[in-house]
Amino acid sequence: WVHKYCILGLLAYYQVTGNRAALTAARRAADLLLRRFGADKQSILTAGTHMGMAATSVLEPMMLLYRATRDRRYLDFGRYLVAAWEEPNGPHILTTLERTRSVRRVANAKAYEMLSNLCGLLELYRATGVKRYLNDALIAWDDITRHRLYLTGSGSSFEVWQEDGVLPNTEAASICETCVTVTWEQFNLQLLRLLGEARFVDQLERTVYNHLLGAQKPSGEAWCYYTPLEGRKPYGTATSCCLSSGPRGVALLPTFIYGATRRGPAVNLYCTSSAQVPMAGGSVRLVQQTHYPLDPHIVLNVDPGKRPRRFTLYLRIPAWTDHVEVRVNGRPWIGAIPRGQYLGLTRVWRAGDRVDAQIALPARLVEGNYGNAGHAAVMWGPLVLAADASLNPDVPLESVVLRGGSPDELHLVRVSEPADAEGAQFQIDALLPSAGAPRNLRLRLCPFYAASSTGSRFLVWMRWAPRGAILLPAGGSP
Ligand SMILES: [Zn+2]
């Protein structure tokens, strides 16, 4: 651990400041590991917990050090670490993923350590081009997104991957360690940089807008170690792994809101921001203004510099949206707009060009399964919403029933100003079963990221009944 994070910190400091002493110190820390551990020395697996996965996660900084120095000893050590996974007592990460296609079956299923190793594996792939490393990382990504990811974009209970669909909601189940949230973010960012596919940004968006920001107190002063989907959020300031991981996850945001491709700049996330995106022939300045994802309108100013230039501007179109309109300098963009992919706008761009995009933010009703069967969650675009007791005094939230088969029947509306991100509020039709006729209710919701910020109780998964079902008070039997 200590070497891993010291090398990462020293390298980052060197890259920002050019301070050679930091690079020298990083190399000395790495060289100490090279002297002590190896195929003909002490096994790295003996140096840490979780069947060696804690210690071998030094793979990522080792590969970054190789990139910074081109010293082949660090590359060789990276190869040694991956070979060590397959030692008799090792975690067998690659062979287990290939055989079972399940992260639950890998070693002791410890989520953060495994994801950190996979981030290192993708750095090793970047250095060597060995396809097996990428393929196995994608097996893990498929398995996590299909079976082990919370609606809010994190995973794990008691810090390990659970069986398919076992996603308990309460604090008692110690769910979604912030280190897991942030390393899942890093893993998706690695895959995005390598493959440039929008599906990884859809995951980044889900995680950032929901579980990452939901783990931080809106004032910024405290973080949750585990962040439940119901109950109260246990914000704290005690020193822990998660208190350092959380801010690191937020600090990563500016590195992927925009992207650079060979054909032109890409807009990955929609938020008020600006960037100078590097390109052959000179960088392009992008300035974005929007209240997205509370409002669908996005304004993007494109400035390629003094000379007009032909290139492609890529806009990520989220997979979940149902309607998109794009205008360039006021004129509608004609052509198919693919969902879950990038829309490429190829033309000669001039200083002063303006793109207006409307990316609809549909209400979505997500039906629960496994432990959430009979329940549903409500989403507004990428935002998971929550019923918070502070917004609904005197309403027994566990008893409230969402009724209807389609989101249209819920009449979800935003009731706060689009600029008010911290105080964002929504309203939805719901029912409160009682001994007599069910009572109609207008339930107030807030984004999961803001739920419980004043210490109130909240829940994401609410009772749900299709139209026509007989409603009983909570706890009642048919
Ligand atoms: Zn942690």
PDB file of C-alpha atoms in Angstrom, residues 300-304 309 328-329 347-355:
ATOM      1  CA  LEU A 300     -21.155  24.923 -26.754  1.00  0.00           C
ATOM      2  CA  ASN A 301     -18.854  27.576 -28.230  1.00  0.00           C
ATOM      3  CA  VAL A 302     -16.136  26.240 -30.521  1.00  0.00           C
ATOM      4  CA  ASP A 303     -12.957  28.213 -31.165  1.00  0.00           C
ATOM      5  CA  PRO A 304     -10.301  26.608 -33.402  1.00  0.00           C
ATOM      6  CA  ARG A 309     -10.220  24.256 -39.715  1.00  0.00           C
ATOM      7  CA  VAL A 328     -24.997  24.422 -35.474  1.00  0.00           C
ATOM      8  CA  ASN A 329     -25.133  28.228 -35.656  1.00  0.00           C
ATOM      9  CA  ARG A 347     -17.346  20.558 -40.934  1.00  0.00           C
ATOM     10  CA  VAL A 348     -15.057  23.545 -41.247  1.00  0.00           C
ATOM     11  CA  TRP A 349     -15.133  25.189 -37.829  1.00  0.00           C
ATOM     12  CA  ARG A 350     -14.536  28.920 -37.346  1.00  0.00           C
ATOM     13  CA  ALA A 351     -14.050  31.071 -34.261  1.00  0.00           C
ATOM     14  CA  GLY A 352     -17.489  32.098 -32.964  1.00  0.00           C
ATOM     15  CA  ASP A 353     -19.233  28.879 -34.050  1.00  0.00           C
ATOM     16  CA  ARG A 354     -21.927  27.769 -31.667  1.00  0.00           C
ATOM     17  CA  VAL A 355     -23.588  24.388 -31.103  1.00  0.00           C
TER      18      VAL A 355
END
